[in-house]
């Protein structure tokens, strides 16, 4: 299906439009694709614009002076612009297991969806994708993508959205839906489950019911995903500005027990009393909305502070207790030591800040970070946030306590 007039052309990044134009002038197909098209259709500001083209990487390379080809396995072209802007140009690809006859047409109202067809998949079969994609046709490129809302092309020259997967319908319905059978698509790449959570939370979209069931059924597969990718998705959820919604959905679907059992167990035990954790994440989202994105160590500390403090309570050496609390998690996700140590410092000083004993912490290099976490913590506990929490330049050291001079007893 082709739809015209859905996108205001002037909202497309001028540099991305230039790249498309040059590719098309040279006889290639070139479309905007993925998150940029989705966000424009949803009326949101796109983070970046990716381009899909029939040109091979070396042909793209030859057309642009400011271009480098990256990727050892699958080669992509990056066209570089001033200010560090990168437009990613990828050749249309297909899943090498999909042959043309194995594509199904599904009628959905007035729309026709293409879906990858996999007839004989049994429950036990290992579907994890370990191979590289092959070059393909536009419709094949749409089919290998994760969600229908991410599988749309925008043909700038003709001002048409090209929809092979029913994505326009789902944008209109504000629904995240996998392209094809969700259970299969999640088994092929379990990170897609976390991406579904991310898009639902960040873009405030609904979940296709069949996909919701598959998220629950397939939750254990997330433990098979590569740990650094999972860790990166956790960070993305924390940075999304919708971390509260995202982690609530993870908890609700049981995914959190697979990914972060230390937090899930804490929440499960508290039940309705778990407000503190959620309020802390809401405060994180407020910082992000204010354009003050906390760094990764602060984000992770905010996520884990409640269960960590419970674990550390009454321990003689809180720092050591924190280490033992995060040990499993840090190993599981290969959390860099730098971040892990930073989290320990930030969490360890929270009690002191709560007790108002700032003292010489104000001169330490980590003061700003720990103050920010303290601000989030105050939100979480319903306490007044000190004005220096998000801007330590406003911290005023209290004057040193006056020494009371003992008066000499008057001679009698
Ligand atoms: P964001 O706004 O977060 O960047 P995005 O949709 O652009 O969202 P990217 O991670 O930048 O997400 O990926 C670009 C596109 O690549 C997606 O829109 C989707 O079409 C495809 N894609 C990314 N990851 C996967 C995956 N795991 N499986 C299938 N397709 C994927
Ligand atoms: Mg993107």
Short mmCIF file of C-alpha atoms and ligand atoms in Angstrom, two decimals:
data_model
loop_
_atom_site.label_atom_id
_atom_site.label_comp_id
_atom_site.label_asym_id
_atom_site.label_seq_id
_atom_site.Cartn_x
_atom_site.Cartn_y
_atom_site.Cartn_z
CA UNK A 1 0.00 0.00 0.00
CA UNK A 2 1.12 3.52 -0.71
CA UNK A 3 -0.20 6.50 1.21
CA UNK A 4 0.42 10.08 0.20
CA UNK A 5 0.21 13.26 2.22
CA UNK A 6 0.82 11.64 5.62
CA UNK A 7 4.14 13.37 6.31
CA UNK A 8 4.97 17.05 6.20
CA UNK A 9 8.11 16.98 4.04
CA UNK A 10 9.67 19.97 5.76
CA UNK A 11 9.91 17.96 8.98
CA UNK A 12 12.43 15.66 7.34
CA UNK A 13 16.02 16.47 8.18
CA UNK A 14 17.55 18.48 5.31
CA UNK A 15 20.76 16.43 5.25
CA UNK A 16 18.86 13.13 5.12
CA UNK A 17 16.80 14.57 2.25
CA UNK A 18 20.05 15.49 0.42
CA UNK A 19 21.37 11.95 0.76
CA UNK A 20 18.13 10.48 -0.58
CA UNK A 21 18.12 12.91 -3.49
CA UNK A 22 21.65 12.08 -4.57
CA UNK A 23 21.01 8.33 -4.40
CA UNK A 24 17.83 8.67 -6.44
CA UNK A 25 19.53 10.93 -9.02
CA UNK A 26 22.13 8.21 -9.45
CA UNK A 27 19.46 5.69 -10.34
CA UNK A 28 19.00 3.93 -7.03
CA UNK A 29 15.93 3.42 -4.86
CA UNK A 30 16.29 5.29 -1.57
CA UNK A 31 13.74 5.63 1.21
CA UNK A 32 13.69 6.91 4.76
CA UNK A 33 13.02 4.02 7.07
CA UNK A 34 12.55 2.91 10.67
CA UNK A 35 12.25 5.10 13.74
CA UNK A 36 12.39 8.41 11.85
CA UNK A 37 9.35 7.58 9.70
CA UNK A 38 7.48 6.14 12.70
CA UNK A 39 8.10 9.23 14.82
CA UNK A 40 7.03 11.61 12.05
CA UNK A 41 3.78 9.68 11.58
CA UNK A 42 3.16 9.79 15.33
CA UNK A 43 3.79 13.52 15.35
CA UNK A 44 6.93 13.14 17.48
CA UNK A 45 10.34 14.58 16.90
CA UNK A 46 12.56 11.91 15.33
CA UNK A 47 15.91 11.17 16.99
CA UNK A 48 17.57 10.29 13.72
CA UNK A 49 16.83 9.36 10.12
CA UNK A 50 18.00 6.12 8.56
CA UNK A 51 17.96 5.42 4.84
CA UNK A 52 17.40 2.13 3.06
CA UNK A 53 18.59 1.88 -0.53
CA UNK A 54 19.12 -0.45 -3.44
CA UNK A 55 22.69 0.90 -3.77
CA UNK A 56 25.44 -1.37 -2.43
CA UNK A 57 27.74 0.05 0.26
CA UNK A 58 30.60 0.69 -2.17
CA UNK A 59 28.22 2.54 -4.49
CA UNK A 60 27.07 4.74 -1.61
CA UNK A 61 30.71 5.32 -0.70
CA UNK A 62 31.49 6.48 -4.22
CA UNK A 63 28.68 9.05 -4.16
CA UNK A 64 29.59 10.87 -0.96
CA UNK A 65 32.89 12.40 -0.05
CA UNK A 66 32.00 12.50 3.66
CA UNK A 67 31.19 8.82 3.87
CA UNK A 68 32.69 5.83 5.60
CA UNK A 69 31.69 2.23 5.34
CA UNK A 70 31.48 0.52 8.71
CA UNK A 71 30.67 -2.91 10.10
CA UNK A 72 32.73 -6.01 9.68
CA UNK A 73 29.86 -8.40 9.12
CA UNK A 74 27.18 -6.37 7.52
CA UNK A 75 28.51 -3.26 5.88
CA UNK A 76 26.66 0.01 6.33
CA UNK A 77 27.51 3.44 5.03
CA UNK A 78 27.65 6.41 7.36
CA UNK A 79 27.37 9.79 5.72
CA UNK A 80 28.82 12.42 8.03
CA UNK A 81 27.60 15.98 8.39
CA UNK A 82 28.67 18.92 10.48
CA UNK A 83 27.98 18.84 14.19
CA UNK A 84 28.67 15.11 14.34
CA UNK A 85 25.42 14.22 12.59
CA UNK A 86 25.45 10.78 10.99
CA UNK A 87 22.96 9.54 8.42
CA UNK A 88 23.01 5.76 8.23
CA UNK A 89 22.52 4.30 4.78
CA UNK A 90 21.90 0.55 4.57
CA UNK A 91 21.33 -1.60 1.50
CA UNK A 92 17.96 -3.44 1.45
CA UNK A 93 18.44 -6.77 3.18
CA UNK A 94 16.46 -9.90 3.70
CA UNK A 95 16.46 -12.75 6.15
CA UNK A 96 18.29 -15.45 4.14
CA UNK A 97 15.86 -18.07 5.46
CA UNK A 98 12.90 -16.30 3.85
CA UNK A 99 12.30 -17.33 0.28
CA UNK A 100 9.83 -15.39 -1.76
CA UNK A 101 7.11 -18.07 -1.75
CA UNK A 102 7.32 -18.13 2.04
CA UNK A 103 5.74 -14.72 2.36
CA UNK A 104 2.11 -14.66 3.42
CA UNK A 105 -0.54 -12.08 2.69
CA UNK A 106 -2.90 -11.34 5.52
CA UNK A 107 -5.97 -9.22 4.97
CA UNK A 108 -6.77 -6.82 7.78
CA UNK A 109 -9.78 -4.68 6.98
CA UNK A 110 -8.79 -2.68 3.93
CA UNK A 111 -5.13 -3.34 4.44
CA UNK A 112 -2.96 -6.16 3.21
CA UNK A 113 -0.08 -7.16 5.46
CA UNK A 114 2.88 -9.19 4.34
CA UNK A 115 4.25 -11.48 7.03
CA UNK A 116 7.15 -13.90 6.99
CA UNK A 117 5.82 -17.41 6.81
CA UNK A 118 7.37 -20.19 8.85
CA UNK A 119 5.13 -23.19 8.70
CA UNK A 120 6.90 -25.98 10.47
CA UNK A 121 8.27 -24.56 13.66
CA UNK A 122 8.08 -26.81 16.67
CA UNK A 123 8.18 -25.68 20.28
CA UNK A 124 11.74 -26.78 20.94
CA UNK A 125 13.36 -25.56 17.75
CA UNK A 126 16.17 -23.08 18.25
CA UNK A 127 15.29 -20.01 16.20
CA UNK A 128 17.91 -17.63 17.53
CA UNK A 129 19.31 -15.61 14.64
CA UNK A 130 23.03 -16.14 14.33
CA UNK A 131 23.54 -15.51 10.64
CA UNK A 132 23.97 -12.35 8.65
CA UNK A 133 21.33 -10.86 6.44
CA UNK A 134 21.67 -11.01 2.67
CA UNK A 135 20.97 -8.22 0.20
CA UNK A 136 17.31 -8.16 -0.80
CA UNK A 137 14.35 -6.28 -2.16
CA UNK A 138 12.45 -3.47 -0.37
CA UNK A 139 9.56 -5.68 0.71
CA UNK A 140 12.00 -8.23 2.11
CA UNK A 141 13.79 -5.48 3.99
CA UNK A 142 10.48 -4.42 5.56
CA UNK A 143 9.74 -8.00 6.62
CA UNK A 144 13.00 -8.58 8.46
CA UNK A 145 12.28 -5.61 10.75
CA UNK A 146 10.81 -6.03 14.20
CA UNK A 147 7.51 -4.13 14.47
CA UNK A 148 5.03 -2.97 11.86
CA UNK A 149 5.46 0.65 12.99
CA UNK A 150 9.22 0.27 12.35
CA UNK A 151 8.79 -1.33 8.93
CA UNK A 152 7.57 1.67 6.96
CA UNK A 153 9.40 3.40 4.11
CA UNK A 154 8.97 7.02 3.18
CA UNK A 155 9.58 7.82 -0.47
CA UNK A 156 10.53 11.49 -0.26
CA UNK A 157 10.54 12.11 -4.00
CA UNK A 158 6.92 10.99 -4.39
CA UNK A 159 5.85 11.96 -0.86
CA UNK A 160 4.50 8.46 -0.26
CA UNK A 161 4.64 6.13 2.70
CA UNK A 162 5.20 2.59 1.42
CA UNK A 163 3.61 0.04 3.70
CA UNK A 164 4.10 -3.69 3.19
CA UNK A 165 3.36 -4.67 6.77
CA UNK A 166 0.24 -2.78 7.86
CA UNK A 167 2.29 -0.30 9.85
CA UNK A 168 0.19 2.75 8.96
CA UNK A 169 -2.87 1.02 10.41
CA UNK A 170 -0.97 0.32 13.62
CA UNK A 171 0.40 3.87 13.84
CA UNK A 172 -3.20 5.07 13.61
CA UNK A 173 -4.30 2.57 16.25
CA UNK A 174 -1.29 3.44 18.44
CA UNK A 175 -0.36 -0.22 18.65
CA UNK A 176 2.95 -2.04 18.76
CA UNK A 177 2.70 -5.32 16.83
CA UNK A 178 5.43 -7.62 15.56
CA UNK A 179 5.75 -8.32 11.86
CA UNK A 180 4.54 -11.91 11.77
CA UNK A 181 4.06 -14.33 14.68
CA UNK A 182 5.31 -12.60 17.85
CA UNK A 183 6.43 -15.82 19.55
CA UNK A 184 8.64 -16.67 16.59
CA UNK A 185 10.01 -13.15 16.19
CA UNK A 186 10.88 -13.04 19.90
CA UNK A 187 12.54 -16.45 19.79
CA UNK A 188 14.64 -15.31 16.84
CA UNK A 189 15.89 -12.32 18.83
CA UNK A 190 14.72 -11.92 22.45
CA UNK A 191 15.96 -8.32 22.58
CA UNK A 192 12.88 -7.53 20.52
CA UNK A 193 10.78 -8.10 23.67
CA UNK A 194 12.67 -5.29 25.40
CA UNK A 195 12.37 -3.11 22.31
CA UNK A 196 8.61 -3.67 22.42
CA UNK A 197 8.58 -2.45 26.03
CA UNK A 198 10.70 0.55 25.06
CA UNK A 199 8.41 1.67 22.23
CA UNK A 200 5.21 1.11 24.25
CA UNK A 201 6.58 3.12 27.15
CA UNK A 202 8.41 5.88 25.29
CA UNK A 203 5.76 6.52 22.66
CA UNK A 204 2.84 5.70 24.96
CA UNK A 205 1.46 3.05 22.63
CA UNK A 206 -0.76 0.06 23.27
CA UNK A 207 0.28 -3.56 22.89
CA UNK A 208 -1.24 -5.96 20.41
CA UNK A 209 -2.87 -8.65 22.67
CA UNK A 210 -1.21 -11.54 20.85
CA UNK A 211 2.15 -9.84 21.30
CA UNK A 212 1.43 -9.24 24.99
CA UNK A 213 0.83 -12.97 25.49
CA UNK A 214 4.03 -13.78 23.61
CA UNK A 215 6.03 -11.34 25.77
CA UNK A 216 4.90 -13.30 28.81
CA UNK A 217 5.30 -16.76 27.26
CA UNK A 218 8.74 -15.98 25.85
CA UNK A 219 10.10 -14.03 28.81
CA UNK A 220 12.66 -16.68 29.71
CA UNK A 221 14.32 -16.29 26.30
CA UNK A 222 15.62 -12.87 27.40
CA UNK A 223 18.19 -14.69 29.52
CA UNK A 224 19.62 -16.08 26.25
CA UNK A 225 20.15 -12.66 24.70
CA UNK A 226 23.64 -11.25 24.70
CA UNK A 227 24.24 -9.62 28.11
CA UNK A 228 25.76 -6.39 26.77
CA UNK A 229 22.76 -5.89 24.48
CA UNK A 230 20.36 -6.51 27.36
CA UNK A 231 22.32 -4.13 29.58
CA UNK A 232 22.24 -1.47 26.85
CA UNK A 233 18.46 -1.87 26.54
CA UNK A 234 18.09 -1.47 30.33
CA UNK A 235 20.02 1.80 30.07
CA UNK A 236 17.91 2.92 27.13
CA UNK A 237 14.75 2.28 29.13
CA UNK A 238 16.16 4.33 31.98
CA UNK A 239 17.06 7.16 29.63
CA UNK A 240 13.78 7.01 27.69
CA UNK A 241 11.90 9.58 29.76
CA UNK A 242 9.32 6.85 30.40
CA UNK A 243 11.31 4.60 32.72
CA UNK A 244 8.46 4.35 35.19
CA UNK A 245 6.09 2.98 32.56
CA UNK A 246 8.77 0.74 31.08
CA UNK A 247 9.85 -0.93 34.31
CA UNK A 248 6.26 -1.30 35.45
CA UNK A 249 5.54 -3.17 32.22
CA UNK A 250 8.63 -5.33 32.74
CA UNK A 251 7.42 -6.17 36.23
CA UNK A 252 3.88 -6.78 35.10
CA UNK A 253 4.92 -9.23 32.38
CA UNK A 254 7.36 -11.10 34.61
CA UNK A 255 10.30 -10.01 32.46
CA UNK A 256 11.86 -8.21 35.39
CA UNK A 257 12.23 -11.48 37.31
CA UNK A 258 14.31 -12.83 34.43
CA UNK A 259 16.42 -9.70 33.95
CA UNK A 260 16.75 -8.18 37.40
CA UNK A 261 15.60 -10.75 39.97
CA UNK A 262 17.08 -8.66 42.81
CA UNK A 263 14.66 -5.82 42.04
CA UNK A 264 11.74 -8.06 41.09
CA UNK A 265 11.91 -10.01 44.36
CA UNK A 266 11.94 -6.77 46.33
CA UNK A 267 8.90 -5.47 44.46
CA UNK A 268 7.06 -8.77 44.75
CA UNK A 269 7.57 -8.82 48.52
CA UNK A 270 6.31 -5.29 48.98
CA UNK A 271 3.35 -5.51 46.61
CA UNK A 272 1.36 -2.29 46.90
CA UNK A 273 3.94 -0.80 49.24
CA UNK A 274 6.48 -0.54 46.45
CA UNK A 275 5.67 3.10 45.69
CA UNK A 276 9.14 4.35 46.56
CA UNK A 277 10.73 2.54 43.62
CA UNK A 278 8.14 3.84 41.17
CA UNK A 279 8.29 7.38 42.48
CA UNK A 280 12.07 7.37 42.14
CA UNK A 281 11.70 6.37 38.48
CA UNK A 282 9.09 9.10 37.96
CA UNK A 283 11.63 11.57 39.30
CA UNK A 284 14.18 10.19 36.82
CA UNK A 285 11.67 10.78 34.01
CA UNK A 286 11.16 14.34 35.20
CA UNK A 287 14.91 15.00 35.04
CA UNK A 288 15.03 13.62 31.50
CA UNK A 289 12.05 15.79 30.51
CA UNK A 290 13.87 18.80 31.99
CA UNK A 291 16.81 18.05 29.66
CA UNK A 292 19.03 16.99 32.56
CA UNK A 293 19.79 13.35 31.68
CA UNK A 294 21.50 11.66 34.65
CA UNK A 295 24.57 9.57 33.82
CA UNK A 296 24.42 5.77 33.69
CA UNK A 297 25.71 5.20 37.23
CA UNK A 298 23.06 7.53 38.68
CA UNK A 299 20.32 5.90 36.59
CA UNK A 300 21.27 2.40 37.72
CA UNK A 301 21.69 3.52 41.31
CA UNK A 302 18.21 5.07 41.19
CA UNK A 303 16.77 1.85 39.82
CA UNK A 304 18.35 -0.32 42.49
CA UNK A 305 18.56 1.96 45.51
CA UNK A 306 15.62 0.56 47.47
CA UNK A 307 16.58 -3.12 47.31
CA UNK A 308 20.27 -2.21 47.76
CA UNK A 309 19.58 -0.21 50.93
CA UNK A 310 17.44 -2.99 52.31
CA UNK A 311 20.32 -5.40 51.71
CA UNK A 312 22.84 -3.03 53.29
CA UNK A 313 20.78 -2.27 56.35
CA UNK A 314 22.51 -3.10 59.62
CA UNK A 315 25.72 -4.19 57.85
CA UNK A 316 28.92 -2.99 59.47
CA UNK A 317 30.56 -2.23 56.17
CA UNK A 318 27.86 -0.82 53.83
CA UNK A 319 30.25 -0.54 50.86
CA UNK A 320 31.13 -4.21 51.11
CA UNK A 321 27.45 -5.08 51.43
CA UNK A 322 26.67 -3.08 48.31
CA UNK A 323 29.35 -4.97 46.41
CA UNK A 324 27.85 -8.25 47.38
CA UNK A 325 24.37 -6.98 46.42
CA UNK A 326 25.41 -6.08 42.87
CA UNK A 327 27.92 -8.84 42.29
CA UNK A 328 25.63 -11.25 40.44
CA UNK A 329 24.02 -8.53 38.42
CA UNK A 330 27.35 -6.96 37.49
CA UNK A 331 28.69 -10.30 36.32
CA UNK A 332 25.54 -11.13 34.42
CA UNK A 333 25.67 -7.94 32.41
CA UNK A 334 29.43 -7.33 32.49
CA UNK A 335 28.79 -3.92 34.04
CA UNK A 336 31.99 -1.89 33.67
CA UNK A 337 33.91 -1.62 36.97
CA UNK A 338 33.90 2.16 36.73
CA UNK A 339 30.09 2.22 36.80
CA UNK A 340 29.82 -0.37 39.52
CA UNK A 341 32.22 1.52 41.80
CA UNK A 342 30.48 4.78 41.13
CA UNK A 343 27.12 3.24 42.05
CA UNK A 344 28.58 2.00 45.32
CA UNK A 345 29.78 5.49 46.27
CA UNK A 346 26.53 7.15 45.26
CA UNK A 347 24.30 4.74 47.16
CA UNK A 348 26.59 4.60 50.21
CA UNK A 349 26.41 8.34 50.90
CA UNK A 350 22.64 8.62 50.58
CA UNK A 351 21.97 8.00 54.26
CA UNK A 352 24.39 10.76 55.24
CA UNK A 353 22.72 13.19 52.85
CA UNK A 354 19.31 12.22 54.18
CA UNK A 355 20.50 12.88 57.70
CA UNK A 356 21.64 16.34 56.58
CA UNK A 357 25.32 15.57 57.26
CA UNK A 358 26.75 16.97 54.03
CA UNK A 359 29.99 18.15 55.65
CA UNK A 360 33.05 17.53 53.53
CA UNK A 361 31.09 15.51 50.95
CA UNK A 362 30.44 18.90 49.35
CA UNK A 363 34.11 19.07 48.36
CA UNK A 364 34.27 15.61 46.85
CA UNK A 365 34.33 15.09 43.11
CA UNK A 366 31.20 12.90 43.30
CA UNK A 367 29.12 15.48 45.17
CA UNK A 368 27.04 16.61 42.17
CA UNK A 369 26.15 13.03 41.21
CA UNK A 370 25.30 11.99 44.75
CA UNK A 371 23.27 15.18 45.24
CA UNK A 372 21.25 14.38 42.12
CA UNK A 373 20.52 10.88 43.42
CA UNK A 374 19.56 12.47 46.74
CA UNK A 375 17.11 14.72 44.90
CA UNK A 376 15.50 11.68 43.27
CA UNK A 377 15.44 9.95 46.65
CA UNK A 378 13.65 12.90 48.27
CA UNK A 379 11.02 12.73 45.51
CA UNK A 380 10.65 9.02 46.15
CA UNK A 381 10.12 9.50 49.87
CA UNK A 382 7.89 12.53 49.60
CA UNK A 383 10.49 14.79 51.25
CA UNK A 384 11.36 18.33 50.24
CA UNK A 385 14.08 18.32 47.59
CA UNK A 386 16.88 20.67 48.70
CA UNK A 387 17.49 23.39 46.13
CA UNK A 388 21.10 22.30 45.67
CA UNK A 389 20.19 18.72 44.74
CA UNK A 390 20.02 19.40 41.00
CA UNK A 391 22.45 22.33 41.04
CA UNK A 392 25.26 21.97 43.54
CA UNK A 393 26.52 25.49 42.85
CA UNK A 394 23.63 26.52 45.08
CA UNK A 395 24.95 24.59 48.01
CA UNK A 396 25.95 26.91 50.80
CA UNK A 397 28.13 25.47 53.46
CA UNK A 398 26.73 26.21 56.89
CA UNK A 399 29.03 28.46 58.95
CA UNK A 400 31.29 26.49 61.28
CA UNK A 401 29.73 26.01 64.66
CA UNK A 402 30.98 28.72 67.04
CA UNK A 403 33.15 27.52 69.81
CA UNK A 404 31.61 28.52 73.06
CA UNK A 405 34.26 30.20 75.14
CA UNK A 406 34.22 29.21 78.68
CA UNK A 407 34.22 32.28 80.73
CA UNK A 408 36.63 32.35 83.50
CA UNK A 409 34.84 32.20 86.74
CA UNK A 410 34.82 35.63 88.26
CA UNK A 411 37.25 35.95 91.12
CA UNK A 412 35.49 35.86 94.31
P1 LIG B 1 14.98 4.82 18.13
O1 LIG B 1 14.10 6.02 17.99
O2 LIG B 1 15.04 4.30 19.54
O3 LIG B 1 16.32 4.93 17.48
P2 LIG B 1 14.47 2.95 16.01
O4 LIG B 1 13.21 2.27 15.57
O5 LIG B 1 15.11 3.88 15.04
O6 LIG B 1 14.15 3.68 17.37
P3 LIG B 1 16.96 1.54 16.03
O7 LIG B 1 17.51 0.67 17.12
O8 LIG B 1 17.64 2.80 15.68
O9 LIG B 1 15.45 1.81 16.46
O10 LIG B 1 16.81 0.60 14.76
C1 LIG B 1 16.46 1.10 13.48
C2 LIG B 1 15.49 0.15 12.75
O11 LIG B 1 16.12 -1.12 12.57
C3 LIG B 1 14.21 -0.14 13.51
O12 LIG B 1 13.23 0.84 13.28
C4 LIG B 1 13.82 -1.50 12.98
O13 LIG B 1 13.18 -1.37 11.72
C5 LIG B 1 15.16 -2.18 12.74
N1 LIG B 1 15.58 -3.00 13.89
C6 LIG B 1 16.36 -2.61 14.94
N2 LIG B 1 16.56 -3.61 15.80
C7 LIG B 1 15.93 -4.69 15.30
C8 LIG B 1 15.78 -6.06 15.71
N3 LIG B 1 16.31 -6.50 16.85
N4 LIG B 1 15.07 -6.88 14.90
C9 LIG B 1 14.53 -6.44 13.73
N5 LIG B 1 14.63 -5.19 13.30
C10 LIG B 1 15.31 -4.31 14.06
MG1 LIG B 2 17.05 4.87 15.40
#
